[in-house]
mmCIF file of C-alpha atoms in Angstrom:
data_model
loop_
_atom_site.group_PDB
_atom_site.id
_atom_site.type_symbol
_atom_site.label_atom_id
_atom_site.label_comp_id
_atom_site.label_asym_id
_atom_site.label_seq_id
_atom_site.Cartn_x
_atom_site.Cartn_y
_atom_site.Cartn_z
ATOM 1 C CA UNK A 2 104.788 99.719 75.301
ATOM 2 C CA UNK A 3 106.783 98.267 72.349
ATOM 3 C CA UNK A 4 107.780 95.325 74.523
ATOM 4 C CA UNK A 5 104.093 94.784 75.382
ATOM 5 C CA UNK A 6 103.069 94.861 71.753
ATOM 6 C CA UNK A 7 105.923 92.543 70.736
ATOM 7 C CA UNK A 8 104.899 90.179 73.443
ATOM 8 C CA UNK A 9 101.314 90.224 72.174
ATOM 9 C CA UNK A 10 102.404 89.593 68.702
ATOM 10 C CA UNK A 11 104.069 86.336 69.491
ATOM 11 C CA UNK A 12 101.793 85.346 72.281
ATOM 12 C CA UNK A 13 99.876 82.585 70.376
ATOM 13 C CA UNK A 14 102.919 80.993 68.687
ATOM 14 C CA UNK A 15 104.086 78.942 71.647
ATOM 15 C CA UNK A 16 105.330 75.328 72.126
ATOM 16 C CA UNK A 17 102.954 72.796 73.627
ATOM 17 C CA UNK A 18 104.956 72.823 76.901
ATOM 18 C CA UNK A 19 104.165 76.505 77.333
ATOM 19 C CA UNK A 20 100.546 76.032 76.817
ATOM 20 C CA UNK A 21 100.378 73.117 79.259
ATOM 21 C CA UNK A 22 102.190 75.173 81.886
ATOM 22 C CA UNK A 23 99.958 78.225 81.199
ATOM 23 C CA UNK A 24 96.818 76.090 81.263
ATOM 24 C CA UNK A 25 97.647 74.657 84.536
ATOM 25 C CA UNK A 26 98.499 78.073 85.816
ATOM 26 C CA UNK A 27 94.945 79.228 85.047
ATOM 27 C CA UNK A 28 93.603 76.364 87.144
ATOM 28 C CA UNK A 29 96.087 77.284 89.983
ATOM 29 C CA UNK A 30 94.874 81.000 90.136
ATOM 30 C CA UNK A 31 91.336 79.748 89.949
ATOM 31 C CA UNK A 32 91.920 78.125 93.318
ATOM 32 C CA UNK A 33 92.344 81.539 95.039
ATOM 33 C CA UNK A 34 88.942 82.877 94.207
ATOM 34 C CA UNK A 35 87.135 79.462 93.920
ATOM 35 C CA UNK A 36 85.581 79.449 97.313
ATOM 36 C CA UNK A 37 84.302 83.128 97.236
ATOM 37 C CA UNK A 38 80.800 82.292 95.960
ATOM 38 C CA UNK A 39 80.413 79.307 98.244
ATOM 39 C CA UNK A 40 81.712 80.749 101.523
ATOM 40 C CA UNK A 41 78.053 81.216 102.877
ATOM 41 C CA UNK A 42 77.210 77.685 101.647
ATOM 42 C CA UNK A 43 80.185 76.163 103.333
ATOM 43 C CA UNK A 44 79.261 77.951 106.542
ATOM 44 C CA UNK A 45 75.784 76.626 106.376
ATOM 45 C CA UNK A 46 76.844 73.086 105.364
ATOM 46 C CA UNK A 47 79.396 72.753 108.105
ATOM 47 C CA UNK A 48 77.409 74.784 110.686
ATOM 48 C CA UNK A 49 80.159 77.271 110.930
ATOM 49 C CA UNK A 50 80.454 81.008 111.542
ATOM 50 C CA UNK A 51 81.891 83.531 108.943
ATOM 51 C CA UNK A 52 84.929 83.856 111.153
ATOM 52 C CA UNK A 53 85.570 80.105 111.050
ATOM 53 C CA UNK A 54 85.114 79.765 107.311
ATOM 54 C CA UNK A 55 87.377 82.683 106.589
ATOM 55 C CA UNK A 56 90.244 80.498 107.971
ATOM 56 C CA UNK A 57 90.181 78.825 104.545
ATOM 57 C CA UNK A 58 92.051 81.907 103.236
ATOM 58 C CA UNK A 59 94.100 82.289 106.350
ATOM 59 C CA UNK A 60 95.564 78.833 106.311
ATOM 60 C CA UNK A 61 96.107 78.908 102.574
ATOM 61 C CA UNK A 62 98.044 82.118 102.507
ATOM 62 C CA UNK A 63 99.937 81.635 105.813
ATOM 63 C CA UNK A 64 101.372 78.438 104.255
ATOM 64 C CA UNK A 65 101.990 80.326 101.003
ATOM 65 C CA UNK A 66 103.920 83.004 102.804
ATOM 66 C CA UNK A 67 106.297 80.608 104.447
ATOM 67 C CA UNK A 68 106.602 78.618 101.217
ATOM 68 C CA UNK A 69 108.090 81.561 99.592
ATOM 69 C CA UNK A 70 111.176 80.711 101.588
ATOM 70 C CA UNK A 71 111.106 77.183 100.387
ATOM 71 C CA UNK A 72 110.095 77.203 96.704
ATOM 72 C CA UNK A 73 113.491 78.630 95.515
ATOM 73 C CA UNK A 74 115.401 76.225 97.567
ATOM 74 C CA UNK A 75 113.493 73.278 96.067
ATOM 75 C CA UNK A 76 113.440 74.311 92.486
ATOM 76 C CA UNK A 77 117.169 75.081 92.504
ATOM 77 C CA UNK A 78 117.819 71.556 93.561
ATOM 78 C CA UNK A 79 115.243 69.305 91.714
ATOM 79 C CA UNK A 80 114.589 71.569 88.792
ATOM 80 C CA UNK A 81 111.574 73.366 87.592
ATOM 81 C CA UNK A 82 109.645 70.638 85.989
ATOM 82 C CA UNK A 83 109.803 68.401 89.110
ATOM 83 C CA UNK A 84 108.831 71.408 91.272
ATOM 84 C CA UNK A 85 105.793 71.974 89.241
ATOM 85 C CA UNK A 86 104.624 68.308 89.309
ATOM 86 C CA UNK A 87 105.309 68.217 93.099
ATOM 87 C CA UNK A 88 103.072 71.301 93.491
ATOM 88 C CA UNK A 89 100.363 69.919 91.275
ATOM 89 C CA UNK A 90 100.414 66.632 93.221
ATOM 90 C CA UNK A 91 99.880 68.422 96.489
ATOM 91 C CA UNK A 92 96.800 70.382 94.935
ATOM 92 C CA UNK A 93 95.320 67.368 93.480
ATOM 93 C CA UNK A 94 95.460 65.471 96.765
ATOM 94 C CA UNK A 95 94.468 68.244 99.133
ATOM 95 C CA UNK A 96 91.756 69.837 96.939
ATOM 96 C CA UNK A 97 90.175 66.298 96.693
ATOM 97 C CA UNK A 98 90.437 65.858 100.523
ATOM 98 C CA UNK A 99 88.931 69.262 101.070
ATOM 99 C CA UNK A 100 85.796 68.145 99.295
ATOM 100 C CA UNK A 101 85.380 65.194 101.746
ATOM 101 C CA UNK A 102 85.706 67.492 104.890
ATOM 102 C CA UNK A 103 83.299 66.731 107.701
ATOM 103 C CA UNK A 104 84.214 69.928 109.646
ATOM 104 C CA UNK A 105 85.701 73.284 109.284
ATOM 105 C CA UNK A 106 88.875 72.269 111.062
ATOM 106 C CA UNK A 107 89.504 69.483 108.454
ATOM 107 C CA UNK A 108 88.661 71.898 105.557
ATOM 108 C CA UNK A 109 91.185 74.457 106.843
ATOM 109 C CA UNK A 110 93.772 71.926 107.288
ATOM 110 C CA UNK A 111 93.412 70.660 103.758
ATOM 111 C CA UNK A 112 93.458 74.204 102.387
ATOM 112 C CA UNK A 113 96.825 74.598 104.112
ATOM 113 C CA UNK A 114 98.241 71.587 102.078
ATOM 114 C CA UNK A 115 96.618 73.165 98.989
ATOM 115 C CA UNK A 116 98.327 76.350 99.628
ATOM 116 C CA UNK A 117 101.740 74.645 99.801
ATOM 117 C CA UNK A 118 101.071 72.901 96.503
ATOM 118 C CA UNK A 119 99.876 76.066 94.916
ATOM 119 C CA UNK A 120 102.935 77.980 96.026
ATOM 120 C CA UNK A 121 105.407 75.372 94.675
ATOM 121 C CA UNK A 122 103.594 75.379 91.334
ATOM 122 C CA UNK A 123 102.801 78.974 90.744
ATOM 123 C CA UNK A 124 106.159 80.337 91.975
ATOM 124 C CA UNK A 125 107.876 78.075 89.556
ATOM 125 C CA UNK A 126 105.471 78.438 86.537
ATOM 126 C CA UNK A 127 106.598 81.895 85.407
ATOM 127 C CA UNK A 128 110.302 80.858 85.204
ATOM 128 C CA UNK A 129 109.402 77.651 83.368
ATOM 129 C CA UNK A 130 107.210 79.454 80.832
ATOM 130 C CA UNK A 131 110.012 81.928 80.114
ATOM 131 C CA UNK A 132 112.470 79.169 79.726
ATOM 132 C CA UNK A 133 110.302 77.272 77.198
ATOM 133 C CA UNK A 134 108.572 80.162 75.429
ATOM 134 C CA UNK A 135 108.995 81.518 71.884
ATOM 135 C CA UNK A 136 109.310 85.136 71.228
ATOM 136 C CA UNK A 137 111.264 86.188 74.298
ATOM 137 C CA UNK A 138 110.435 87.059 77.857
ATOM 138 C CA UNK A 139 107.949 89.813 76.921
ATOM 139 C CA UNK A 140 105.625 87.257 75.302
ATOM 140 C CA UNK A 141 106.128 84.739 78.104
ATOM 141 C CA UNK A 142 105.294 87.332 80.967
ATOM 142 C CA UNK A 143 102.290 88.616 79.036
ATOM 143 C CA UNK A 144 101.111 85.051 78.730
ATOM 144 C CA UNK A 145 101.631 84.379 82.369
ATOM 145 C CA UNK A 146 99.808 87.619 83.332
ATOM 146 C CA UNK A 147 96.897 86.585 81.069
ATOM 147 C CA UNK A 148 96.653 83.212 82.857
ATOM 148 C CA UNK A 149 96.731 84.958 86.187
ATOM 149 C CA UNK A 150 93.758 87.267 85.053
ATOM 150 C CA UNK A 151 91.795 84.428 83.459
ATOM 151 C CA UNK A 152 92.183 82.275 86.507
ATOM 152 C CA UNK A 153 91.198 84.934 88.915
ATOM 153 C CA UNK A 154 88.149 85.741 86.745
ATOM 154 C CA UNK A 155 87.043 82.030 86.174
ATOM 155 C CA UNK A 156 87.682 80.817 89.684
ATOM 156 C CA UNK A 157 84.464 82.409 91.218
ATOM 157 C CA UNK A 158 82.519 81.341 88.139
ATOM 158 C CA UNK A 159 83.541 77.822 88.457
ATOM 159 C CA UNK A 160 82.880 77.892 92.091
ATOM 160 C CA UNK A 161 79.383 79.169 91.544
ATOM 161 C CA UNK A 162 78.471 76.775 88.800
ATOM 162 C CA UNK A 163 79.656 73.680 90.723
ATOM 163 C CA UNK A 164 78.821 75.049 94.238
ATOM 164 C CA UNK A 165 75.162 75.585 93.343
ATOM 165 C CA UNK A 166 74.651 71.848 93.527
ATOM 166 C CA UNK A 167 77.068 71.244 96.568
ATOM 167 C CA UNK A 168 79.839 73.224 98.200
ATOM 168 C CA UNK A 169 81.972 70.086 97.853
ATOM 169 C CA UNK A 170 81.925 69.982 94.000
ATOM 170 C CA UNK A 171 84.309 72.961 93.328
ATOM 171 C CA UNK A 172 87.002 71.271 95.319
ATOM 172 C CA UNK A 173 86.561 67.953 93.464
ATOM 173 C CA UNK A 174 86.482 69.948 90.148
ATOM 174 C CA UNK A 175 89.723 71.721 90.932
ATOM 175 C CA UNK A 176 91.365 68.360 91.792
ATOM 176 C CA UNK A 177 90.309 66.978 88.483
ATOM 177 C CA UNK A 178 91.403 69.914 86.537
ATOM 178 C CA UNK A 179 94.857 69.935 88.202
ATOM 179 C CA UNK A 180 95.252 66.260 87.553
ATOM 180 C CA UNK A 181 94.794 66.991 83.878
ATOM 181 C CA UNK A 182 97.375 69.703 84.199
ATOM 182 C CA UNK A 183 99.694 67.130 85.793
ATOM 183 C CA UNK A 184 99.391 64.846 82.807
ATOM 184 C CA UNK A 185 99.846 67.527 80.242
ATOM 185 C CA UNK A 186 103.071 68.844 81.969
ATOM 186 C CA UNK A 187 104.262 65.251 82.380
ATOM 187 C CA UNK A 188 103.782 64.673 78.617
ATOM 188 C CA UNK A 189 104.738 68.027 77.009
ATOM 189 C CA UNK A 190 107.285 69.714 79.362
ATOM 190 C CA UNK A 191 110.935 68.661 79.384
ATOM 191 C CA UNK A 192 113.143 69.521 82.308
ATOM 192 C CA UNK A 193 114.523 73.002 82.325
ATOM 193 C CA UNK A 194 118.233 73.879 83.097
ATOM 194 C CA UNK A 195 118.864 74.261 86.818
ATOM 195 C CA UNK A 196 120.243 77.573 88.219
ATOM 196 C CA UNK A 197 124.062 77.778 88.388
ATOM 197 C CA UNK A 198 123.753 78.647 92.170
ATOM 198 C CA UNK A 199 121.549 76.902 94.624
ATOM 199 C CA UNK A 200 119.266 79.169 96.714
ATOM 200 C CA UNK A 201 119.414 78.923 100.454
ATOM 201 C CA UNK A 202 116.398 79.237 102.678
ATOM 202 C CA UNK A 203 117.742 82.528 104.132
ATOM 203 C CA UNK A 204 118.534 84.391 100.842
ATOM 204 C CA UNK A 205 115.007 85.945 100.445
ATOM 205 C CA UNK A 206 115.141 87.263 104.095
ATOM 206 C CA UNK A 207 118.543 88.669 103.531
ATOM 207 C CA UNK A 208 117.349 90.439 100.321
ATOM 208 C CA UNK A 209 114.885 92.425 102.447
ATOM 209 C CA UNK A 210 117.887 94.314 103.939
ATOM 210 C CA UNK A 211 117.691 96.412 100.683
ATOM 211 C CA UNK A 212 115.825 99.469 101.586
ATOM 212 C CA UNK A 213 113.838 99.728 98.317
ATOM 213 C CA UNK A 214 112.737 96.182 98.407
ATOM 214 C CA UNK A 215 111.768 96.321 102.050
ATOM 215 C CA UNK A 216 109.672 99.499 101.182
ATOM 216 C CA UNK A 217 107.942 97.861 98.359
ATOM 217 C CA UNK A 218 107.222 94.815 100.558
ATOM 218 C CA UNK A 219 105.828 96.939 103.373
ATOM 219 C CA UNK A 220 103.539 99.004 101.053
ATOM 220 C CA UNK A 221 102.389 95.569 99.424
ATOM 221 C CA UNK A 222 101.688 94.310 102.802
ATOM 222 C CA UNK A 223 99.155 97.003 103.645
ATOM 223 C CA UNK A 224 97.638 96.762 100.062
ATOM 224 C CA UNK A 225 97.153 93.013 100.328
ATOM 225 C CA UNK A 226 95.274 93.485 103.564
ATOM 226 C CA UNK A 227 92.729 95.609 101.613
ATOM 227 C CA UNK A 228 92.781 93.292 98.641
ATOM 228 C CA UNK A 229 91.868 90.173 100.677
ATOM 229 C CA UNK A 230 89.319 92.019 102.787
ATOM 230 C CA UNK A 231 87.468 92.424 99.484
ATOM 231 C CA UNK A 232 88.057 88.938 98.373
ATOM 232 C CA UNK A 233 87.317 86.988 101.634
ATOM 233 C CA UNK A 234 84.938 89.225 103.619
ATOM 234 C CA UNK A 235 82.672 90.691 100.993
ATOM 235 C CA UNK A 236 80.867 87.506 100.027
ATOM 236 C CA UNK A 237 79.347 87.540 103.522
ATOM 237 C CA UNK A 238 78.319 91.175 103.132
ATOM 238 C CA UNK A 239 76.729 90.607 99.804
ATOM 239 C CA UNK A 240 75.010 87.460 101.037
ATOM 240 C CA UNK A 241 73.941 86.239 97.535
ATOM 241 C CA UNK A 242 73.358 82.939 95.906
ATOM 242 C CA UNK A 243 76.424 81.145 94.543
ATOM 243 C CA UNK A 244 75.306 81.988 91.011
ATOM 244 C CA UNK A 245 74.955 85.706 91.704
ATOM 245 C CA UNK A 246 78.008 85.910 93.834
ATOM 246 C CA UNK A 247 79.936 84.069 91.214
ATOM 247 C CA UNK A 248 78.763 86.558 88.557
ATOM 248 C CA UNK A 249 79.877 89.489 90.659
ATOM 249 C CA UNK A 250 83.384 88.168 91.286
ATOM 250 C CA UNK A 251 83.577 87.078 87.647
ATOM 251 C CA UNK A 252 83.079 90.611 86.580
ATOM 252 C CA UNK A 253 85.526 91.621 89.256
ATOM 253 C CA UNK A 254 88.133 89.227 87.809
ATOM 254 C CA UNK A 255 87.585 90.390 84.208
ATOM 255 C CA UNK A 256 88.458 93.959 85.293
ATOM 256 C CA UNK A 257 91.428 92.822 87.201
ATOM 257 C CA UNK A 258 92.723 90.987 84.102
ATOM 258 C CA UNK A 259 92.116 93.871 81.609
ATOM 259 C CA UNK A 260 93.517 96.490 83.907
ATOM 260 C CA UNK A 261 96.516 94.326 84.893
ATOM 261 C CA UNK A 262 97.514 93.371 81.293
ATOM 262 C CA UNK A 263 96.375 96.203 79.222
ATOM 263 C CA UNK A 264 95.670 99.354 81.247
ATOM 264 C CA UNK A 265 98.394 99.386 83.814
ATOM 265 C CA UNK A 266 101.333 99.441 81.347
ATOM 266 C CA UNK A 267 99.741 102.338 79.494
ATOM 267 C CA UNK A 268 99.226 104.349 82.742
ATOM 268 C CA UNK A 269 102.823 103.601 83.856
ATOM 269 C CA UNK A 270 104.094 104.832 80.479
ATOM 270 C CA UNK A 271 102.206 108.182 80.771
ATOM 271 C CA UNK A 272 102.440 109.055 84.567
ATOM 272 C CA UNK A 273 105.131 106.806 86.003
ATOM 273 C CA UNK A 274 104.901 103.796 88.260
ATOM 274 C CA UNK A 275 104.886 105.503 91.641
ATOM 275 C CA UNK A 276 102.242 108.091 90.676
ATOM 276 C CA UNK A 277 99.995 105.394 89.200
ATOM 277 C CA UNK A 278 100.388 103.162 92.303
ATOM 278 C CA UNK A 279 99.759 105.894 94.794
ATOM 279 C CA UNK A 280 96.810 107.240 92.938
ATOM 280 C CA UNK A 281 95.282 103.584 92.546
ATOM 281 C CA UNK A 282 95.745 102.912 96.227
ATOM 282 C CA UNK A 283 93.915 106.057 97.182
ATOM 283 C CA UNK A 284 90.963 105.227 94.696
ATOM 284 C CA UNK A 285 90.897 101.730 96.138
ATOM 285 C CA UNK A 286 90.630 103.068 99.671
ATOM 286 C CA UNK A 287 87.654 105.304 98.538
ATOM 287 C CA UNK A 288 86.099 102.424 96.787
ATOM 288 C CA UNK A 289 86.071 99.983 99.745
ATOM 289 C CA UNK A 290 84.914 102.805 102.125
ATOM 290 C CA UNK A 291 81.926 103.363 99.821
ATOM 291 C CA UNK A 292 81.392 99.624 99.603
ATOM 292 C CA UNK A 293 81.186 99.376 103.336
ATOM 293 C CA UNK A 294 78.649 102.149 103.750
ATOM 294 C CA UNK A 295 76.630 102.001 100.514
ATOM 295 C CA UNK A 296 73.386 100.133 99.661
ATOM 296 C CA UNK A 297 73.533 96.559 98.508
ATOM 297 C CA UNK A 298 73.529 97.623 94.866
ATOM 298 C CA UNK A 299 76.435 100.134 95.668
ATOM 299 C CA UNK A 300 78.238 97.328 97.386
ATOM 300 C CA UNK A 301 78.007 95.114 94.292
ATOM 301 C CA UNK A 302 79.242 97.877 91.992
ATOM 302 C CA UNK A 303 82.126 98.813 94.243
ATOM 303 C CA UNK A 304 83.248 95.152 94.486
ATOM 304 C CA UNK A 305 83.393 94.827 90.861
ATOM 305 C CA UNK A 306 85.060 98.217 90.404
ATOM 306 C CA UNK A 307 87.838 97.188 92.972
ATOM 307 C CA UNK A 308 88.983 94.718 90.417
ATOM 308 C CA UNK A 309 90.292 97.557 88.269
ATOM 309 C CA UNK A 310 92.381 98.986 91.016
ATOM 310 C CA UNK A 311 93.662 95.680 92.161
ATOM 311 C CA UNK A 312 94.658 94.767 88.635
ATOM 312 C CA UNK A 313 96.643 98.033 88.309
ATOM 313 C CA UNK A 314 98.207 97.543 91.700
ATOM 314 C CA UNK A 315 99.337 93.907 90.990
ATOM 315 C CA UNK A 316 101.197 94.808 87.924
ATOM 316 C CA UNK A 317 102.806 97.986 89.280
ATOM 317 C CA UNK A 318 103.946 96.193 92.478
ATOM 318 C CA UNK A 319 105.437 93.309 90.523
ATOM 319 C CA UNK A 320 107.488 95.696 88.325
ATOM 320 C CA UNK A 321 108.475 97.872 91.227
ATOM 321 C CA UNK A 322 109.793 94.988 93.256
ATOM 322 C CA UNK A 323 111.759 93.673 90.205
ATOM 323 C CA UNK A 324 113.408 97.023 89.474
ATOM 324 C CA UNK A 325 114.403 98.319 92.894
ATOM 325 C CA UNK A 326 116.682 95.626 94.234
ATOM 326 C CA UNK A 327 120.087 94.412 93.173
ATOM 327 C CA UNK A 328 119.366 90.915 94.441
ATOM 328 C CA UNK A 329 118.716 88.109 91.924
ATOM 329 C CA UNK A 330 115.211 88.346 90.756
ATOM 330 C CA UNK A 331 113.901 85.082 92.151
ATOM 331 C CA UNK A 332 115.396 85.778 95.553
ATOM 332 C CA UNK A 333 114.207 89.337 95.789
ATOM 333 C CA UNK A 334 110.673 88.419 94.746
ATOM 334 C CA UNK A 335 110.612 85.510 97.173
ATOM 335 C CA UNK A 336 111.311 87.904 99.992
ATOM 336 C CA UNK A 337 108.828 90.408 98.776
ATOM 337 C CA UNK A 338 106.232 87.730 98.576
ATOM 338 C CA UNK A 339 107.109 86.363 101.965
ATOM 339 C CA UNK A 340 106.113 89.712 103.596
ATOM 340 C CA UNK A 341 102.997 90.541 101.631
ATOM 341 C CA UNK A 342 101.297 87.203 101.843
ATOM 342 C CA UNK A 343 101.065 87.542 105.635
ATOM 343 C CA UNK A 344 98.628 90.365 105.037
ATOM 344 C CA UNK A 345 96.573 88.042 102.823
ATOM 345 C CA UNK A 346 96.443 85.601 105.678
ATOM 346 C CA UNK A 347 95.662 88.221 108.292
ATOM 347 C CA UNK A 348 92.706 90.011 106.471
ATOM 348 C CA UNK A 349 90.326 87.025 106.225
ATOM 349 C CA UNK A 350 91.011 86.351 110.016
ATOM 350 C CA UNK A 351 90.480 89.919 111.317
ATOM 351 C CA UNK A 352 87.719 91.253 109.136
ATOM 352 C CA UNK A 353 84.907 89.089 110.485
ATOM 353 C CA UNK A 354 86.147 89.601 113.961
ATOM 354 C CA UNK A 355 86.320 93.268 113.652
ATOM 355 C CA UNK A 356 82.537 93.042 112.513
ATOM 356 C CA UNK A 357 81.882 91.047 115.670
ATOM 357 C CA UNK A 358 83.527 93.577 117.939
ATOM 358 C CA UNK A 359 82.036 96.621 116.159
ATOM 359 C CA UNK A 360 79.730 96.533 113.206
ATOM 360 C CA UNK A 361 79.723 95.471 109.504
ATOM 361 C CA UNK A 362 81.139 98.904 108.400
ATOM 362 C CA UNK A 363 84.286 98.728 110.389
ATOM 363 C CA UNK A 364 86.212 96.117 108.445
ATOM 364 C CA UNK A 365 85.968 98.249 105.365
ATOM 365 C CA UNK A 366 87.117 101.307 107.315
ATOM 366 C CA UNK A 367 90.209 99.335 108.332
ATOM 367 C CA UNK A 368 90.728 98.221 104.777
ATOM 368 C CA UNK A 369 90.513 101.759 103.516
ATOM 369 C CA UNK A 370 93.100 102.903 106.117
ATOM 370 C CA UNK A 371 95.588 100.013 105.126
ATOM 371 C CA UNK A 372 95.230 101.005 101.455
ATOM 372 C CA UNK A 373 96.092 104.647 102.476
ATOM 373 C CA UNK A 374 99.017 103.266 104.531
ATOM 374 C CA UNK A 375 100.315 101.560 101.424
ATOM 375 C CA UNK A 376 100.095 104.815 99.546
ATOM 376 C CA UNK A 377 101.820 106.655 102.370
ATOM 377 C CA UNK A 378 104.739 104.189 102.309
ATOM 378 C CA UNK A 379 105.169 104.867 98.565
ATOM 379 C CA UNK A 380 105.230 108.625 99.100
ATOM 380 C CA UNK A 381 107.543 108.585 102.195
ATOM 381 C CA UNK A 382 109.885 106.068 100.716
ATOM 382 C CA UNK A 383 109.803 107.419 97.229
ATOM 383 C CA UNK A 384 113.550 108.026 97.069
ATOM 384 C CA UNK A 385 114.360 104.432 98.187
ATOM 385 C CA UNK A 386 111.921 103.128 95.729
ATOM 386 C CA UNK A 387 113.360 105.047 92.705
ATOM 387 C CA UNK A 388 117.040 105.472 93.505
ATOM 388 C CA UNK A 389 118.369 102.306 91.810
ATOM 389 C CA UNK A 390 115.516 101.502 89.563
ATOM 390 C CA UNK A 391 116.894 103.374 86.473
ATOM 391 C CA UNK A 392 120.334 101.848 86.583
ATOM 392 C CA UNK A 393 119.055 98.391 87.097
ATOM 393 C CA UNK A 394 116.451 98.476 84.408
ATOM 394 C CA UNK A 395 118.705 97.924 81.457
ATOM 395 C CA UNK A 396 120.640 95.086 83.283
ATOM 396 C CA UNK A 397 117.413 93.349 84.426
ATOM 397 C CA UNK A 398 116.048 93.484 80.799
ATOM 398 C CA UNK A 399 118.924 91.266 79.674
ATOM 399 C CA UNK A 400 118.896 88.733 82.558
ATOM 400 C CA UNK A 401 117.793 85.308 81.774
ATOM 401 C CA UNK A 402 116.272 84.745 85.336
ATOM 402 C CA UNK A 403 112.673 85.776 85.831
ATOM 403 C CA UNK A 404 111.045 86.750 89.149
ATOM 404 C CA UNK A 405 108.967 84.422 91.012
ATOM 405 C CA UNK A 406 105.592 86.067 91.776
ATOM 406 C CA UNK A 407 102.170 85.008 92.892
ATOM 407 C CA UNK A 408 99.987 88.058 92.217
#
């Protein structure tokens, strides 16, 4: 808690390079939820089904998962600044092209290119912010988490405001904002020192041989299926105008940000990480189950409320994966993310198809089961998840390297 308060105290006293990177990070995270309010509009505009449009998430996160094996390899060879600019360039190009799509297939393909750019940028941004920040890593990590929360909250709002006129405008808007971020980083950010050791493509996979890290990744895999069922499938269930859907997911994002940055650390300090994570996963399971079977108003309330549990889970999973492995932080977190992002790709693909095979309630039943499966992994693998955490905590606190995470 003292580290959190100290980080908050120096949060605003940062160099221009840090603000430039953090600002671009906000826009990068906005891209995740940007399409939420306009999914029905895209389906209507391109004469597509919900299952076809959901592939926008699948292609995006499938590429992101594989990119986790590449980002460390790239940044350790060309440096953080060039990796950021490369990622931003990809996003500018492919987000702009997405706005010109004439078919779902084109849009899905352009989102895949967007996902690669976003992975290159976001996976490097935290390390760059820490390297350039004033006030130590606590302030830098708090700033990064704040950027994540703000981006997740504002993405649906921007999508709604621009998407009300045309589903194409949010893509053009993102390309413009990322181009501004590209210019800011070009002007304000100097090249950061490169790691002493270059990362190989197989290092993240080898890191998963550690039982604790593999357990954290497995639990996060199940959790992410639930998370992205809410994010990618719920807009079709709510069936609201872009403005109303944007408002719902903006409120969802606000809760995510508040519970991730403020509430989660306090709960961890009082109850411990594993109890908080297990309890939050069980509550998330109950929430999505009620979401699937409740009235329309109940579905709105449960969608917003899920942001609180997701915010807590994101923070705890991040710290859990950091503390349980003796692998270098960037390598361990790349392996962890490689596993969990496959679920983010799977959920948007399977949820609408499960509805087609059964009914609208079934995707949320599956999502509730996967959340409980994530909690079960935490309980069953409790010893593996805690065995080395205490002895590594003090050493990790003094390391210069910072994990690569896309929450």
